[in-house]
Tab-separated table of C-alpha atoms and ligand atoms in Angstrom:
chain	number	residue	atom	x	y	z
F	1	UNK	CA	-90.676	81.072	-4.107
F	2	UNK	CA	-90.637	78.941	-7.291
F	3	UNK	CA	-93.690	77.824	-9.186
F	4	UNK	CA	-93.120	74.222	-10.150
F	5	UNK	CA	-94.981	73.240	-13.299
F	6	UNK	CA	-95.828	69.583	-13.772
F	7	UNK	CA	-93.596	67.885	-16.324
F	8	UNK	CA	-93.485	64.530	-18.061
F	9	UNK	CA	-90.457	62.214	-17.686
F	10	UNK	CA	-88.895	63.569	-20.889
F	11	UNK	CA	-89.167	67.120	-19.532
F	12	UNK	CA	-92.185	68.347	-21.518
F	13	UNK	CA	-94.737	70.502	-19.728
F	14	UNK	CA	-98.011	68.789	-18.869
F	15	UNK	CA	-100.763	70.669	-20.642
F	16	UNK	CA	-104.272	69.961	-19.463
F	17	UNK	CA	-105.854	68.131	-22.383
F	18	UNK	CA	-109.221	67.411	-20.754
F	19	UNK	CA	-110.332	70.960	-20.079
F	20	UNK	CA	-111.455	73.324	-22.821
F	21	UNK	CA	-109.030	76.163	-23.354
F	22	UNK	CA	-109.628	79.861	-22.853
F	23	UNK	CA	-107.426	82.809	-23.783
F	24	UNK	CA	-108.071	86.254	-22.436
F	25	UNK	CA	-105.898	89.222	-21.617
F	26	UNK	CA	-105.542	92.893	-20.828
F	27	UNK	CA	-103.285	95.627	-22.082
F	28	UNK	CA	-100.651	96.869	-19.606
F	29	UNK	CA	-101.595	100.547	-19.662
F	30	UNK	CA	-101.849	101.304	-15.930
F	31	UNK	CA	-103.184	99.943	-12.658
F	32	UNK	CA	-106.524	98.155	-12.925
F	33	UNK	CA	-109.763	99.512	-11.484
F	34	UNK	CA	-113.117	98.177	-10.297
F	35	UNK	CA	-114.452	98.229	-13.870
F	36	UNK	CA	-111.768	95.708	-14.900
F	37	UNK	CA	-112.593	93.561	-11.875
F	38	UNK	CA	-116.328	93.402	-12.567
F	39	UNK	CA	-115.911	93.278	-16.346
F	40	UNK	CA	-113.359	90.472	-16.528
F	41	UNK	CA	-111.201	89.501	-13.556
F	42	UNK	CA	-114.047	88.282	-11.313
F	43	UNK	CA	-115.149	85.977	-14.090
F	44	UNK	CA	-111.584	84.755	-14.780
F	45	UNK	CA	-111.256	83.681	-11.140
F	46	UNK	CA	-114.229	81.353	-11.647
F	47	UNK	CA	-113.126	80.217	-15.103
F	48	UNK	CA	-109.645	79.176	-13.931
F	49	UNK	CA	-111.298	76.361	-11.947
F	50	UNK	CA	-113.223	75.042	-14.961
F	51	UNK	CA	-111.052	75.718	-18.016
F	52	UNK	CA	-107.438	75.526	-19.106
F	53	UNK	CA	-106.963	79.300	-18.849
F	54	UNK	CA	-104.268	81.404	-20.494
F	55	UNK	CA	-104.235	84.987	-19.204
F	56	UNK	CA	-102.098	87.220	-21.333
F	57	UNK	CA	-100.311	90.483	-20.556
F	58	UNK	CA	-101.125	91.970	-23.959
F	59	UNK	CA	-98.111	94.259	-24.264
F	60	UNK	CA	-98.028	94.252	-28.084
F	61	UNK	CA	-101.626	95.477	-28.078
F	62	UNK	CA	-100.565	98.293	-25.742
F	63	UNK	CA	-98.289	99.603	-28.520
F	64	UNK	CA	-101.164	100.160	-30.943
F	65	UNK	CA	-101.307	103.878	-30.147
F	66	UNK	CA	-98.478	106.179	-29.021
F	67	UNK	CA	-96.024	103.291	-28.713
F	68	UNK	CA	-93.128	105.700	-28.135
F	69	UNK	CA	-94.705	107.219	-25.016
F	70	UNK	CA	-95.260	104.044	-23.034
F	71	UNK	CA	-93.180	102.085	-20.545
F	72	UNK	CA	-94.868	98.805	-21.332
F	73	UNK	CA	-92.282	96.711	-19.487
F	74	UNK	CA	-92.933	98.220	-16.059
F	75	UNK	CA	-96.661	98.353	-16.751
F	76	UNK	CA	-96.548	94.608	-17.497
F	77	UNK	CA	-95.127	94.044	-14.020
F	78	UNK	CA	-97.925	96.156	-12.516
F	79	UNK	CA	-100.576	94.244	-14.465
F	80	UNK	CA	-99.173	90.923	-13.253
F	81	UNK	CA	-99.427	92.228	-9.680
F	82	UNK	CA	-103.056	93.157	-10.287
F	83	UNK	CA	-103.871	89.732	-11.797
F	84	UNK	CA	-102.322	87.932	-8.830
F	85	UNK	CA	-103.658	90.220	-6.117
F	86	UNK	CA	-107.307	89.628	-7.073
F	87	UNK	CA	-106.877	85.851	-7.107
F	88	UNK	CA	-105.643	84.700	-10.511
F	89	UNK	CA	-103.723	81.623	-9.437
F	90	UNK	CA	-100.598	80.648	-11.410
F	91	UNK	CA	-101.064	77.045	-10.239
F	92	UNK	CA	-104.414	76.961	-12.043
F	93	UNK	CA	-103.916	79.364	-14.946
F	94	UNK	CA	-101.039	80.312	-17.234
F	95	UNK	CA	-99.980	83.960	-16.999
F	96	UNK	CA	-97.599	85.145	-19.701
F	97	UNK	CA	-96.388	88.235	-21.560
F	98	UNK	CA	-97.531	88.304	-25.188
F	99	UNK	CA	-94.283	89.682	-26.686
F	100	UNK	CA	-92.215	86.983	-24.931
F	101	UNK	CA	-93.903	84.321	-27.043
F	102	UNK	CA	-92.503	85.204	-30.476
F	103	UNK	CA	-95.077	83.080	-32.267
F	104	UNK	CA	-97.634	85.864	-31.667
F	105	UNK	CA	-95.709	88.171	-33.981
F	106	UNK	CA	-95.114	85.393	-36.517
F	107	UNK	CA	-98.715	84.242	-36.737
F	108	UNK	CA	-99.938	87.839	-36.794
F	109	UNK	CA	-97.858	88.404	-39.926
F	110	UNK	CA	-99.098	85.205	-41.572
F	111	UNK	CA	-102.763	85.919	-40.806
F	112	UNK	CA	-102.354	89.468	-42.109
F	113	UNK	CA	-101.512	87.919	-45.501
F	114	UNK	CA	-104.999	86.470	-45.831
F	115	UNK	CA	-107.127	89.121	-44.083
F	116	UNK	CA	-108.812	91.563	-46.488
F	117	UNK	CA	-108.268	95.216	-45.517
F	118	UNK	CA	-111.991	95.875	-46.121
F	119	UNK	CA	-112.861	93.523	-43.227
F	120	UNK	CA	-110.621	95.523	-40.886
F	121	UNK	CA	-111.812	98.920	-42.093
F	122	UNK	CA	-115.425	98.101	-41.322
F	123	UNK	CA	-114.623	97.182	-37.702
F	124	UNK	CA	-116.634	99.595	-35.450
F	125	UNK	CA	-113.822	100.063	-32.906
F	126	UNK	CA	-111.365	100.997	-35.656
F	127	UNK	CA	-113.748	103.587	-37.085
F	128	UNK	CA	-114.408	105.051	-33.602
F	129	UNK	CA	-110.728	105.297	-32.750
F	130	UNK	CA	-109.777	106.919	-36.038
F	131	UNK	CA	-112.405	109.626	-35.545
F	132	UNK	CA	-111.922	110.055	-31.755
F	133	UNK	CA	-108.134	110.260	-31.942
F	134	UNK	CA	-108.317	112.458	-35.030
F	135	UNK	CA	-105.496	110.470	-36.615
F	136	UNK	CA	-106.102	111.350	-40.253
F	137	UNK	CA	-103.192	110.144	-42.413
F	138	UNK	CA	-101.315	108.946	-39.280
F	139	UNK	CA	-103.412	105.809	-38.849
F	140	UNK	CA	-100.939	102.968	-38.402
F	141	UNK	CA	-101.183	99.421	-39.640
F	142	UNK	CA	-100.974	98.418	-35.938
F	143	UNK	CA	-104.319	100.090	-35.260
F	144	UNK	CA	-105.953	98.709	-38.396
F	145	UNK	CA	-104.544	95.247	-37.771
F	146	UNK	CA	-105.544	95.112	-34.092
F	147	UNK	CA	-108.243	92.457	-34.773
F	148	UNK	CA	-105.674	90.303	-36.612
F	149	UNK	CA	-103.407	90.348	-33.554
F	150	UNK	CA	-106.418	89.634	-31.356
F	151	UNK	CA	-107.329	86.665	-33.557
F	152	UNK	CA	-103.727	85.487	-33.365
F	153	UNK	CA	-103.885	85.469	-29.563
F	154	UNK	CA	-106.970	83.275	-29.581
F	155	UNK	CA	-106.086	80.804	-32.311
F	156	UNK	CA	-102.419	80.369	-31.427
F	157	UNK	CA	-103.591	78.388	-28.406
F	158	UNK	CA	-106.525	76.846	-30.288
F	159	UNK	CA	-108.828	78.342	-27.674
F	160	UNK	CA	-112.361	77.312	-28.422
F	161	UNK	CA	-114.025	79.662	-25.935
F	162	UNK	CA	-113.512	83.394	-25.495
F	163	UNK	CA	-115.031	85.086	-22.416
F	164	UNK	CA	-116.568	88.330	-23.679
F	165	UNK	CA	-119.520	90.655	-23.195
F	166	UNK	CA	-122.182	91.126	-25.891
F	167	UNK	CA	-120.553	94.363	-27.093
F	168	UNK	CA	-117.472	92.402	-28.186
F	169	UNK	CA	-119.344	89.931	-30.378
F	170	UNK	CA	-118.526	91.793	-33.648
F	171	UNK	CA	-114.805	91.412	-32.893
F	172	UNK	CA	-115.158	87.718	-32.269
F	173	UNK	CA	-117.135	87.320	-35.481
F	174	UNK	CA	-114.239	88.899	-37.373
F	175	UNK	CA	-111.874	86.368	-35.756
F	176	UNK	CA	-114.192	83.557	-36.807
F	177	UNK	CA	-114.188	84.903	-40.390
F	178	UNK	CA	-110.378	84.982	-40.447
F	179	UNK	CA	-110.263	81.400	-39.136
F	180	UNK	CA	-112.774	80.180	-41.733
F	181	UNK	CA	-110.831	81.911	-44.520
F	182	UNK	CA	-107.515	80.423	-43.402
F	183	UNK	CA	-108.903	76.898	-43.087
F	184	UNK	CA	-110.648	77.234	-46.478
F	185	UNK	CA	-107.694	78.724	-48.394
F	186	UNK	CA	-105.240	76.121	-47.138
F	187	UNK	CA	-107.799	73.322	-47.194
F	188	UNK	CA	-107.014	72.200	-43.675
F	189	UNK	CA	-108.817	72.673	-40.357
F	190	UNK	CA	-105.821	74.082	-38.524
F	191	UNK	CA	-107.834	76.357	-36.245
F	192	UNK	CA	-111.110	75.733	-34.409
F	193	UNK	CA	-113.679	78.519	-34.797
F	194	UNK	CA	-113.668	80.258	-31.403
F	195	UNK	CA	-117.035	80.641	-29.712
F	196	UNK	CA	-118.183	83.315	-27.282
F	197	UNK	CA	-118.497	82.473	-23.640
F	198	UNK	CA	-120.951	85.261	-22.941
F	199	UNK	CA	-120.572	86.940	-19.583
F	200	UNK	CA	-123.165	89.137	-17.856
F	201	UNK	CA	-121.255	92.262	-16.922
F	202	UNK	CA	-122.813	94.745	-14.457
F	203	UNK	CA	-122.711	98.244	-15.875
F	204	UNK	CA	-120.494	100.359	-13.618
F	205	UNK	CA	-120.405	104.039	-14.504
F	206	UNK	CA	-117.587	106.379	-13.544
F	207	UNK	CA	-117.704	108.115	-10.153
F	208	UNK	CA	-119.109	111.222	-11.848
F	209	UNK	CA	-121.866	109.320	-13.666
F	210	UNK	CA	-120.059	109.495	-17.025
F	211	UNK	CA	-118.548	106.504	-18.791
F	212	UNK	CA	-115.663	105.130	-16.699
F	213	UNK	CA	-112.472	106.269	-18.372
F	214	UNK	CA	-108.820	106.851	-17.537
F	215	UNK	CA	-108.961	110.220	-19.242
F	216	UNK	CA	-111.828	111.347	-16.930
F	217	UNK	CA	-109.996	110.029	-13.834
F	218	UNK	CA	-113.362	108.784	-12.528
F	219	UNK	CA	-112.519	105.276	-11.320
F	220	UNK	CA	-111.543	103.379	-8.154
F	221	UNK	CA	-108.297	101.437	-8.420
F	222	UNK	CA	-108.149	97.878	-7.149
F	223	UNK	CA	-105.099	99.038	-5.183
F	224	UNK	CA	-106.689	102.286	-3.960
F	225	UNK	CA	-105.489	103.365	-0.507
F	226	UNK	CA	-108.234	103.521	2.134
F	227	UNK	CA	-108.105	107.315	2.554
F	228	UNK	CA	-108.117	107.899	-1.213
F	229	UNK	CA	-111.080	105.547	-1.562
F	230	UNK	CA	-113.049	107.577	0.964
F	231	UNK	CA	-112.078	110.859	-0.754
F	232	UNK	CA	-113.291	109.530	-4.097
F	233	UNK	CA	-116.595	108.267	-2.674
F	234	UNK	CA	-117.094	111.392	-0.549
F	235	UNK	CA	-116.872	113.517	-3.707
F	236	UNK	CA	-119.341	111.436	-5.724
F	237	UNK	CA	-122.274	113.333	-7.221
F	238	UNK	CA	-125.660	112.573	-5.614
F	239	UNK	CA	-129.250	113.695	-6.192
F	240	UNK	CA	-128.852	117.500	-6.615
F	241	UNK	CA	-132.364	118.073	-5.218
F	242	UNK	CA	-131.279	116.889	-1.765
F	243	UNK	CA	-130.091	119.819	0.307
F	244	UNK	CA	-131.016	118.676	3.830
F	245	UNK	CA	-130.850	115.162	5.247
F	246	UNK	CA	-134.650	114.860	5.453
F	247	UNK	CA	-135.305	116.009	1.863
F	248	UNK	CA	-136.881	113.085	-0.064
F	249	UNK	CA	-134.267	111.732	-2.494
F	250	UNK	CA	-134.325	110.144	-5.943
F	251	UNK	CA	-131.938	107.177	-5.836
F	252	UNK	CA	-132.642	106.335	-9.493
F	253	UNK	CA	-130.666	109.429	-10.597
F	254	UNK	CA	-127.888	109.055	-7.992
F	255	UNK	CA	-124.530	107.531	-8.963
F	256	UNK	CA	-123.895	106.445	-5.362
F	257	UNK	CA	-127.079	104.389	-5.478
F	258	UNK	CA	-126.051	102.824	-8.819
F	259	UNK	CA	-122.890	101.642	-7.020
F	260	UNK	CA	-124.944	100.340	-4.071
F	261	UNK	CA	-126.901	98.186	-6.559
F	262	UNK	CA	-123.629	96.410	-7.351
F	263	UNK	CA	-121.685	96.525	-4.097
F	264	UNK	CA	-124.412	96.617	-1.407
F	265	UNK	CA	-126.864	94.091	-2.780
F	266	UNK	CA	-128.344	93.100	0.598
F	267	UNK	CA	-128.867	96.680	1.781
F	268	UNK	CA	-130.147	98.122	-1.472
F	269	UNK	CA	-133.893	98.048	-0.724
F	270	UNK	CA	-133.371	99.646	2.664
F	271	UNK	CA	-131.132	102.384	1.208
F	272	UNK	CA	-133.682	103.095	-1.527
F	273	UNK	CA	-136.571	103.488	0.891
F	274	UNK	CA	-134.491	105.474	3.425
F	275	UNK	CA	-133.346	107.816	0.656
F	276	UNK	CA	-136.863	108.309	-0.723
F	277	UNK	CA	-138.229	108.879	2.782
F	278	UNK	CA	-135.462	111.323	3.747
F	279	UNK	CA	-134.298	108.982	6.519
F	280	UNK	CA	-130.633	108.800	5.579
F	281	UNK	CA	-128.150	111.538	4.777
F	282	UNK	CA	-125.900	111.331	1.727
F	283	UNK	CA	-122.728	111.211	3.850
F	284	UNK	CA	-124.023	108.223	5.843
F	285	UNK	CA	-125.100	106.577	2.598
F	286	UNK	CA	-121.636	107.106	1.114
F	287	UNK	CA	-120.019	105.687	4.268
F	288	UNK	CA	-121.954	102.445	3.753
F	289	UNK	CA	-120.718	102.265	0.164
F	290	UNK	CA	-117.153	103.035	1.244
F	291	UNK	CA	-117.287	100.233	3.811
F	292	UNK	CA	-118.599	97.682	1.301
F	293	UNK	CA	-116.032	98.547	-1.398
F	294	UNK	CA	-113.205	98.688	1.165
F	295	UNK	CA	-114.146	95.151	2.274
F	296	UNK	CA	-113.647	93.967	-1.321
F	297	UNK	CA	-110.449	95.797	-2.217
F	298	UNK	CA	-108.531	95.799	1.108
F	299	UNK	CA	-107.332	92.183	0.650
F	300	UNK	CA	-106.297	92.987	-2.977
F	301	UNK	CA	-104.315	96.007	-1.816
F	302	UNK	CA	-102.530	94.097	0.944
F	303	UNK	CA	-101.674	91.140	-1.286
F	304	UNK	CA	-100.435	93.472	-4.001
F	305	UNK	CA	-98.118	95.265	-1.567
F	306	UNK	CA	-96.596	91.966	-0.446
F	307	UNK	CA	-96.164	90.693	-4.012
F	308	UNK	CA	-94.534	93.934	-5.141
F	309	UNK	CA	-91.670	93.132	-2.723
F	310	UNK	CA	-91.031	89.831	-4.501
F	311	UNK	CA	-90.054	90.731	-8.078
F	312	UNK	CA	-88.181	87.418	-8.501
F	313	UNK	CA	-91.350	85.495	-7.664
F	314	UNK	CA	-93.265	87.502	-10.303
F	315	UNK	CA	-90.486	86.824	-12.832
F	316	UNK	CA	-90.686	83.085	-12.068
F	317	UNK	CA	-94.422	83.078	-12.710
F	318	UNK	CA	-94.011	84.885	-16.038
F	319	UNK	CA	-91.096	82.689	-17.037
F	320	UNK	CA	-93.043	79.465	-16.386
F	321	UNK	CA	-96.053	80.978	-18.162
F	322	UNK	CA	-93.893	81.835	-21.172
F	323	UNK	CA	-92.539	78.268	-21.368
F	324	UNK	CA	-95.982	76.719	-21.248
F	325	UNK	CA	-97.452	79.181	-23.746
F	326	UNK	CA	-94.459	78.841	-26.115
F	327	UNK	CA	-94.748	75.055	-26.141
F	328	UNK	CA	-98.330	75.203	-27.438
F	329	UNK	CA	-97.677	78.184	-29.708
F	330	UNK	CA	-94.683	76.422	-31.287
F	331	UNK	CA	-96.775	73.393	-32.209
F	332	UNK	CA	-99.501	75.571	-33.736
F	333	UNK	CA	-96.989	77.551	-35.808
F	334	UNK	CA	-95.502	74.304	-37.123
F	335	UNK	CA	-98.977	73.206	-38.280
F	336	UNK	CA	-99.609	76.614	-39.849
F	337	UNK	CA	-96.339	76.522	-41.779
F	338	UNK	CA	-97.037	73.039	-43.003
F	339	UNK	CA	-100.497	74.117	-44.208
F	340	UNK	CA	-99.101	77.227	-45.933
F	341	UNK	CA	-96.131	75.255	-47.244
F	342	UNK	CA	-93.338	77.426	-45.920
F	343	UNK	CA	-90.272	76.256	-43.987
Z	401	SF4	S1	-129.077	109.103	0.257
Z	401	SF4	FE1	-127.706	107.842	-0.974
Z	401	SF4	S2	-128.929	107.207	-2.715
Z	401	SF4	FE2	-129.985	108.944	-1.784
Z	401	SF4	S3	-129.228	110.731	-2.921
Z	401	SF4	FE3	-127.956	110.508	-1.076
Z	401	SF4	S4	-126.217	109.281	-1.766
Z	401	SF4	FE4	-127.832	109.060	-3.294
């Protein structure tokens, strides 16, 4: 099945000029989970109807740490499957692989020429990663320059809105500083200053109550099989004070209940009072949660399975996405070179 992009008579791609443009992306580091869905994908599905959306497979970003240990190419395929299975629509949004649009690497280099190292060193994420990963003298420029590549992604498409949560505001501010510096140094408003499109993100903890993390293996995949989903929910930690079904419970300290507050909105009050009154057992309570999450992810899982059998269709989507992205990126790079006065 071919995706047919709209083209003008002279063969150029039609790029939606009326809608404001948004760039967002994820790193291809493994199958996506419910945290990714609530934190970004659900919002993207809405945004693709209102904005000219570019959703990137950020494979260069995935190389920032342990580049030699990753199979980024196959992970990029998996990430595309996840994007499509939840409802990102290639007829509405542009899906492309970052490394296939060479202008990302080119602009990253050029922006690195004007970005002071001190700005990058003060970035909270950089400091956290250096201490958490215990990198010492092995810190790479790739890790330090991550915000420069992130800025490149945004400004290459002249995106004026970036969908983020409040915790990412410092990163966006750094991008805005880089943009201001570039425009000032070369005395030309090449890039718009990107603004945050703040998104309320429900806080979803890991299944064990800790922060959701791949290293803790405490998440539910968007492609989770039904039996594995039940196993994961069945093993979730509940109120330790509840031994028998009729023991009064404390839903406020129960991870299952924190999930109900997100996935069982209409039943939440009833579950809370039944738990406090000892009128529901934890297994029955978990079965309700299982049923509500299964209702959400079953269609994703089925669509993903079908799409995985059509690699040529996925390639077509990425190829059309690359063409559309490269057309815009090429024009931006030409403006940048003219401003810098290089050929
Ligand atoms: S009944 Fe539900 S909310 Fe209450 S402790 Fe058990 S699992 Fe948690």
